[in-house]
Amino acid sequence: MVNALGVDVGGTGIKAVLVDADGTVLAERSTPTPKPDPTGAQTADAIAELVLELANGERLPVGVTSPGLTDERLGVVVDSVNLGWQNVAIRDLVEDRLGIPVGFGHDVRTGGLAEIHSLGEVGPDAVTAFVPIGTGLAAAIFIGERPLVGNGWAGEIGQVVFPSGPHAGKRIEEVASAAALAARAGTAGAADVARLVAAGDPRATELWDDTADALGFALATLTAAIAPEVIIIGGGLAESGELLFAPLRDSLARSLP
């Protein structure tokens, strides 16, 4: 079995890893996501540069993931709010630069599939949701190990608009994503907000709890619709552990009495 390369295009950064046949990470690199880049050409250049650096002259299998509404069969990002892309054939762009076939998938569904495998044996009818909290907010829904795609829109919980309250008219991801939290707090990242909360900063705590409330509302809606046996929270914000999960559980419980 040969090594392989995986590249994740995010709204903020592009991450690439070299893994062996067992999935062990051998090396990793990252670079900021080019913006603005409406054609995807600069992003494809950045992906190719990371791949060539990690491959070190070897011809290795490559897989690329992207956020937004994606057509995985055609390798096209139909619409991505966080990248500013519409109908960008990112797979073709990367293949042109590397000269090899490239695998392509939706970032959240691909990450969810990895999480499903990490759970061990999953029943064929078990419903699982994977929700990474990053630049945006979306869920990957699985029945057994099969992702629910729904023409690409399944799980796009971050695009739901608050109908009322202090955030009326905003999309959920404009409040409940890690990027939105950092922007509202005026910090470089959500991890900085977490450190302020842990230190007892009142303003950071207020924003943190508000984020947890919004996220709990999104998860409650998801739970009522698909009744998952497990919800897996991912993304960098999940690394804060109970600092996030405690208020999130409270919010979810209030939304589903």
mmCIF file of C-alpha atoms in Angstrom, residues 1-203:
data_model
loop_
_atom_site.group_PDB
_atom_site.id
_atom_site.type_symbol
_atom_site.label_atom_id
_atom_site.label_comp_id
_atom_site.label_asym_id
_atom_site.label_seq_id
_atom_site.Cartn_x
_atom_site.Cartn_y
_atom_site.Cartn_z
ATOM 1 C CA MET A 1 0.000 0.000 0.000
ATOM 2 C CA VAL A 2 1.244 3.483 -0.900
ATOM 3 C CA ASN A 3 1.045 6.716 0.980
ATOM 4 C CA ALA A 4 -1.617 9.263 0.032
ATOM 5 C CA LEU A 5 -2.243 12.996 0.266
ATOM 6 C CA GLY A 6 -5.346 14.756 1.558
ATOM 7 C CA VAL A 7 -6.032 18.470 1.110
ATOM 8 C CA ASP A 8 -8.796 20.383 2.888
ATOM 9 C CA VAL A 9 -9.740 23.794 1.509
ATOM 10 C CA GLY A 10 -11.236 25.947 4.249
ATOM 11 C CA GLY A 11 -12.611 29.441 4.368
ATOM 12 C CA THR A 12 -9.466 30.598 6.204
ATOM 13 C CA GLY A 13 -6.715 28.115 5.409
ATOM 14 C CA ILE A 14 -5.751 25.157 3.234
ATOM 15 C CA LYS A 15 -4.416 22.137 5.121
ATOM 16 C CA ALA A 16 -2.583 19.210 3.520
ATOM 17 C CA VAL A 17 -1.460 15.923 5.062
ATOM 18 C CA LEU A 18 0.647 12.983 3.946
ATOM 19 C CA VAL A 19 -0.654 9.722 5.410
ATOM 20 C CA ASP A 20 0.372 6.082 5.231
ATOM 21 C CA ALA A 21 -1.910 3.129 4.447
ATOM 22 C CA ASP A 22 -3.120 3.029 8.071
ATOM 23 C CA GLY A 23 -4.042 6.714 8.078
ATOM 24 C CA THR A 24 -1.118 7.763 10.251
ATOM 25 C CA VAL A 25 -0.123 11.366 9.521
ATOM 26 C CA LEU A 26 3.485 11.449 8.301
ATOM 27 C CA ALA A 27 3.722 15.157 7.489
ATOM 28 C CA GLU A 28 1.478 18.185 7.168
ATOM 29 C CA ARG A 29 1.559 21.655 5.691
ATOM 30 C CA SER A 30 -0.834 24.607 5.556
ATOM 31 C CA THR A 31 -1.223 27.946 3.821
ATOM 32 C CA PRO A 32 -3.821 30.756 3.923
ATOM 33 C CA THR A 33 -6.726 30.410 1.495
ATOM 34 C CA PRO A 34 -6.271 32.990 -1.307
ATOM 35 C CA LYS A 35 -8.942 35.705 -1.245
ATOM 36 C CA PRO A 36 -10.516 37.009 -3.317
ATOM 37 C CA ASP A 37 -10.240 34.122 -5.765
ATOM 38 C CA PRO A 38 -13.577 33.852 -7.615
ATOM 39 C CA THR A 39 -12.212 31.522 -10.324
ATOM 40 C CA GLY A 40 -10.437 29.155 -7.903
ATOM 41 C CA ALA A 41 -7.207 29.433 -9.916
ATOM 42 C CA GLN A 42 -5.086 30.783 -7.046
ATOM 43 C CA THR A 43 -6.479 28.145 -4.700
ATOM 44 C CA ALA A 44 -5.622 25.409 -7.199
ATOM 45 C CA ASP A 45 -2.075 26.805 -7.411
ATOM 46 C CA ALA A 46 -1.783 26.725 -3.619
ATOM 47 C CA ILE A 47 -3.110 23.153 -3.451
ATOM 48 C CA ALA A 48 -0.645 21.985 -6.106
ATOM 49 C CA GLU A 49 2.241 23.654 -4.282
ATOM 50 C CA LEU A 50 1.376 21.884 -1.009
ATOM 51 C CA VAL A 51 0.928 18.533 -2.758
ATOM 52 C CA LEU A 52 4.236 18.739 -4.609
ATOM 53 C CA GLU A 53 6.055 19.710 -1.424
ATOM 54 C CA LEU A 54 4.644 16.795 0.569
ATOM 55 C CA ALA A 55 4.910 14.244 -2.261
ATOM 56 C CA ASN A 56 8.643 14.962 -2.605
ATOM 57 C CA GLY A 57 8.787 13.715 -6.178
ATOM 58 C CA GLU A 58 6.502 10.699 -5.704
ATOM 59 C CA ARG A 59 3.320 10.166 -7.721
ATOM 60 C CA LEU A 60 0.767 9.663 -4.950
ATOM 61 C CA PRO A 61 -3.045 9.508 -4.749
ATOM 62 C CA VAL A 62 -4.544 12.904 -3.916
ATOM 63 C CA GLY A 63 -7.939 13.820 -2.467
ATOM 64 C CA VAL A 64 -9.301 17.361 -2.102
ATOM 65 C CA THR A 65 -12.271 18.581 -0.057
ATOM 66 C CA SER A 66 -14.116 21.890 -0.213
ATOM 67 C CA PRO A 67 -16.904 23.639 1.711
ATOM 68 C CA GLY A 68 -20.209 24.787 0.268
ATOM 69 C CA LEU A 69 -22.757 23.228 -2.048
ATOM 70 C CA THR A 70 -20.751 20.701 -4.052
ATOM 71 C CA ASP A 71 -21.333 18.332 -6.949
ATOM 72 C CA GLU A 72 -18.929 15.564 -5.986
ATOM 73 C CA ARG A 73 -19.585 13.605 -9.185
ATOM 74 C CA LEU A 74 -18.466 16.503 -11.404
ATOM 75 C CA GLY A 75 -15.880 17.893 -8.977
ATOM 76 C CA VAL A 76 -17.576 21.291 -8.947
ATOM 77 C CA VAL A 77 -18.239 23.718 -6.092
ATOM 78 C CA VAL A 78 -21.674 25.008 -7.076
ATOM 79 C CA ASP A 79 -21.823 27.679 -4.376
ATOM 80 C CA SER A 80 -19.573 28.458 -1.416
ATOM 81 C CA VAL A 81 -20.319 31.535 0.668
ATOM 82 C CA ASN A 82 -17.026 31.381 2.569
ATOM 83 C CA LEU A 83 -14.880 31.021 -0.560
ATOM 84 C CA GLY A 84 -16.880 33.332 -2.819
ATOM 85 C CA TRP A 85 -17.169 30.555 -5.413
ATOM 86 C CA GLN A 86 -19.949 29.766 -7.828
ATOM 87 C CA ASN A 87 -19.656 26.852 -10.276
ATOM 88 C CA VAL A 88 -15.898 26.472 -9.784
ATOM 89 C CA ALA A 89 -14.563 23.198 -11.248
ATOM 90 C CA ILE A 90 -11.873 22.904 -8.593
ATOM 91 C CA ARG A 91 -11.097 19.236 -9.291
ATOM 92 C CA ASP A 92 -10.317 19.963 -12.952
ATOM 93 C CA LEU A 93 -8.172 22.950 -11.966
ATOM 94 C CA VAL A 94 -6.094 20.857 -9.565
ATOM 95 C CA GLU A 95 -5.824 17.942 -12.014
ATOM 96 C CA ASP A 96 -4.541 20.316 -14.691
ATOM 97 C CA ARG A 97 -1.757 21.447 -12.387
ATOM 98 C CA LEU A 98 -0.767 18.017 -11.053
ATOM 99 C CA GLY A 99 -1.316 15.949 -14.198
ATOM 100 C CA ILE A 100 -3.017 13.125 -12.253
ATOM 101 C CA PRO A 101 -6.614 12.179 -11.333
ATOM 102 C CA VAL A 102 -7.772 13.784 -8.082
ATOM 103 C CA GLY A 103 -10.473 12.606 -5.702
ATOM 104 C CA PHE A 104 -12.970 15.263 -4.619
ATOM 105 C CA GLY A 105 -15.487 15.518 -1.793
ATOM 106 C CA HIS A 106 -17.502 17.883 0.381
ATOM 107 C CA ASP A 107 -15.407 18.820 3.412
ATOM 108 C CA VAL A 108 -17.973 18.107 6.117
ATOM 109 C CA ARG A 109 -19.212 14.829 4.615
ATOM 110 C CA THR A 110 -15.652 13.630 4.114
ATOM 111 C CA GLY A 111 -14.695 14.580 7.666
ATOM 112 C CA GLY A 112 -17.865 12.911 8.920
ATOM 113 C CA LEU A 113 -16.976 9.702 7.122
ATOM 114 C CA ALA A 114 -13.632 9.666 8.942
ATOM 115 C CA GLU A 115 -15.442 10.167 12.258
ATOM 116 C CA ILE A 116 -17.881 7.358 11.437
ATOM 117 C CA HIS A 117 -14.986 4.977 10.855
ATOM 118 C CA SER A 118 -13.433 6.037 14.164
ATOM 119 C CA LEU A 119 -16.627 4.960 15.987
ATOM 120 C CA GLY A 120 -16.057 1.350 14.961
ATOM 121 C CA GLU A 121 -18.962 -0.775 13.816
ATOM 122 C CA VAL A 122 -22.046 1.305 13.005
ATOM 123 C CA GLY A 123 -25.473 -0.253 12.480
ATOM 124 C CA PRO A 124 -26.805 -0.007 8.901
ATOM 125 C CA ASP A 125 -29.802 2.088 10.022
ATOM 126 C CA ALA A 126 -28.018 4.185 12.675
ATOM 127 C CA VAL A 127 -28.339 7.940 12.120
ATOM 128 C CA THR A 128 -25.267 10.023 12.982
ATOM 129 C CA ALA A 129 -24.572 13.727 12.556
ATOM 130 C CA PHE A 130 -21.134 15.307 12.349
ATOM 131 C CA VAL A 131 -21.046 19.072 12.998
ATOM 132 C CA PRO A 132 -17.674 20.827 12.707
ATOM 133 C CA ILE A 133 -17.603 24.399 13.983
ATOM 134 C CA GLY A 134 -15.249 26.407 11.779
ATOM 135 C CA THR A 135 -15.384 29.306 9.353
ATOM 136 C CA GLY A 136 -18.913 28.169 8.522
ATOM 137 C CA LEU A 137 -21.398 25.754 10.057
ATOM 138 C CA ALA A 138 -22.836 22.649 8.417
ATOM 139 C CA ALA A 139 -23.672 19.073 9.334
ATOM 140 C CA ALA A 140 -22.918 15.778 7.663
ATOM 141 C CA ILE A 141 -25.731 13.257 8.105
ATOM 142 C CA PHE A 142 -25.112 9.535 7.825
ATOM 143 C CA ILE A 143 -27.398 6.525 7.716
ATOM 144 C CA GLY A 144 -25.081 3.721 8.619
ATOM 145 C CA GLU A 145 -21.929 4.667 6.700
ATOM 146 C CA ARG A 146 -23.814 6.240 3.805
ATOM 147 C CA PRO A 147 -23.920 10.049 3.672
ATOM 148 C CA LEU A 148 -27.219 11.791 3.012
ATOM 149 C CA VAL A 149 -26.462 14.272 0.201
ATOM 150 C CA GLY A 150 -29.864 15.655 -0.863
ATOM 151 C CA ASN A 151 -28.579 17.335 -4.055
ATOM 152 C CA GLY A 152 -25.792 18.810 -1.954
ATOM 153 C CA TRP A 153 -28.012 20.722 0.474
ATOM 154 C CA ALA A 154 -28.475 18.105 3.204
ATOM 155 C CA GLY A 155 -27.109 19.339 6.524
ATOM 156 C CA GLU A 156 -26.648 23.005 5.601
ATOM 157 C CA ILE A 157 -27.976 24.074 9.002
ATOM 158 C CA GLY A 158 -25.821 27.199 9.054
ATOM 159 C CA GLN A 159 -27.846 28.718 6.215
ATOM 160 C CA VAL A 160 -31.097 28.821 8.230
ATOM 161 C CA VAL A 161 -32.115 32.386 9.128
ATOM 162 C CA PHE A 162 -33.156 33.317 12.674
ATOM 163 C CA PRO A 163 -36.825 34.371 12.388
ATOM 164 C CA SER A 164 -36.841 36.545 15.512
ATOM 165 C CA GLY A 165 -34.864 37.565 18.577
ATOM 166 C CA PRO A 166 -31.583 39.499 18.804
ATOM 167 C CA HIS A 167 -30.176 37.812 15.694
ATOM 168 C CA ALA A 168 -33.293 38.062 13.517
ATOM 169 C CA GLY A 169 -32.415 38.088 9.831
ATOM 170 C CA LYS A 170 -28.963 36.569 10.306
ATOM 171 C CA ARG A 171 -27.956 33.105 9.178
ATOM 172 C CA ILE A 172 -27.102 30.709 12.023
ATOM 173 C CA GLU A 173 -23.469 30.447 10.896
ATOM 174 C CA GLU A 174 -23.166 34.229 11.184
ATOM 175 C CA VAL A 175 -23.597 33.742 14.933
ATOM 176 C CA ALA A 176 -22.682 30.153 15.810
ATOM 177 C CA SER A 177 -19.510 29.518 13.779
ATOM 178 C CA ALA A 178 -16.000 29.843 15.172
ATOM 179 C CA ALA A 179 -15.226 32.615 12.684
ATOM 180 C CA ALA A 180 -18.328 34.574 13.694
ATOM 181 C CA LEU A 181 -17.472 34.231 17.388
ATOM 182 C CA ALA A 182 -13.948 35.561 16.851
ATOM 183 C CA ALA A 183 -15.225 38.444 14.712
ATOM 184 C CA ARG A 184 -17.791 39.483 17.300
ATOM 185 C CA ALA A 185 -15.189 39.306 20.067
ATOM 186 C CA GLY A 186 -12.582 41.162 18.035
ATOM 187 C CA THR A 187 -9.965 38.413 18.429
ATOM 188 C CA ALA A 188 -7.750 36.617 15.934
ATOM 189 C CA GLY A 189 -9.529 33.307 16.499
ATOM 190 C CA ALA A 190 -12.139 31.474 18.562
ATOM 191 C CA ALA A 191 -9.388 29.859 20.647
ATOM 192 C CA ASP A 192 -8.537 33.335 21.956
ATOM 193 C CA VAL A 193 -12.154 33.777 23.044
ATOM 194 C CA ALA A 194 -12.030 30.410 24.823
ATOM 195 C CA ARG A 195 -8.956 31.518 26.768
ATOM 196 C CA LEU A 196 -10.712 34.728 27.792
ATOM 197 C CA VAL A 197 -13.764 32.751 28.942
ATOM 198 C CA ALA A 198 -11.577 30.397 30.972
ATOM 199 C CA ALA A 199 -10.005 33.468 32.585
ATOM 200 C CA GLY A 200 -13.445 34.817 33.540
ATOM 201 C CA ASP A 201 -13.746 37.687 31.074
ATOM 202 C CA PRO A 202 -17.431 38.782 31.257
ATOM 203 C CA ARG A 203 -17.786 40.048 27.670
#
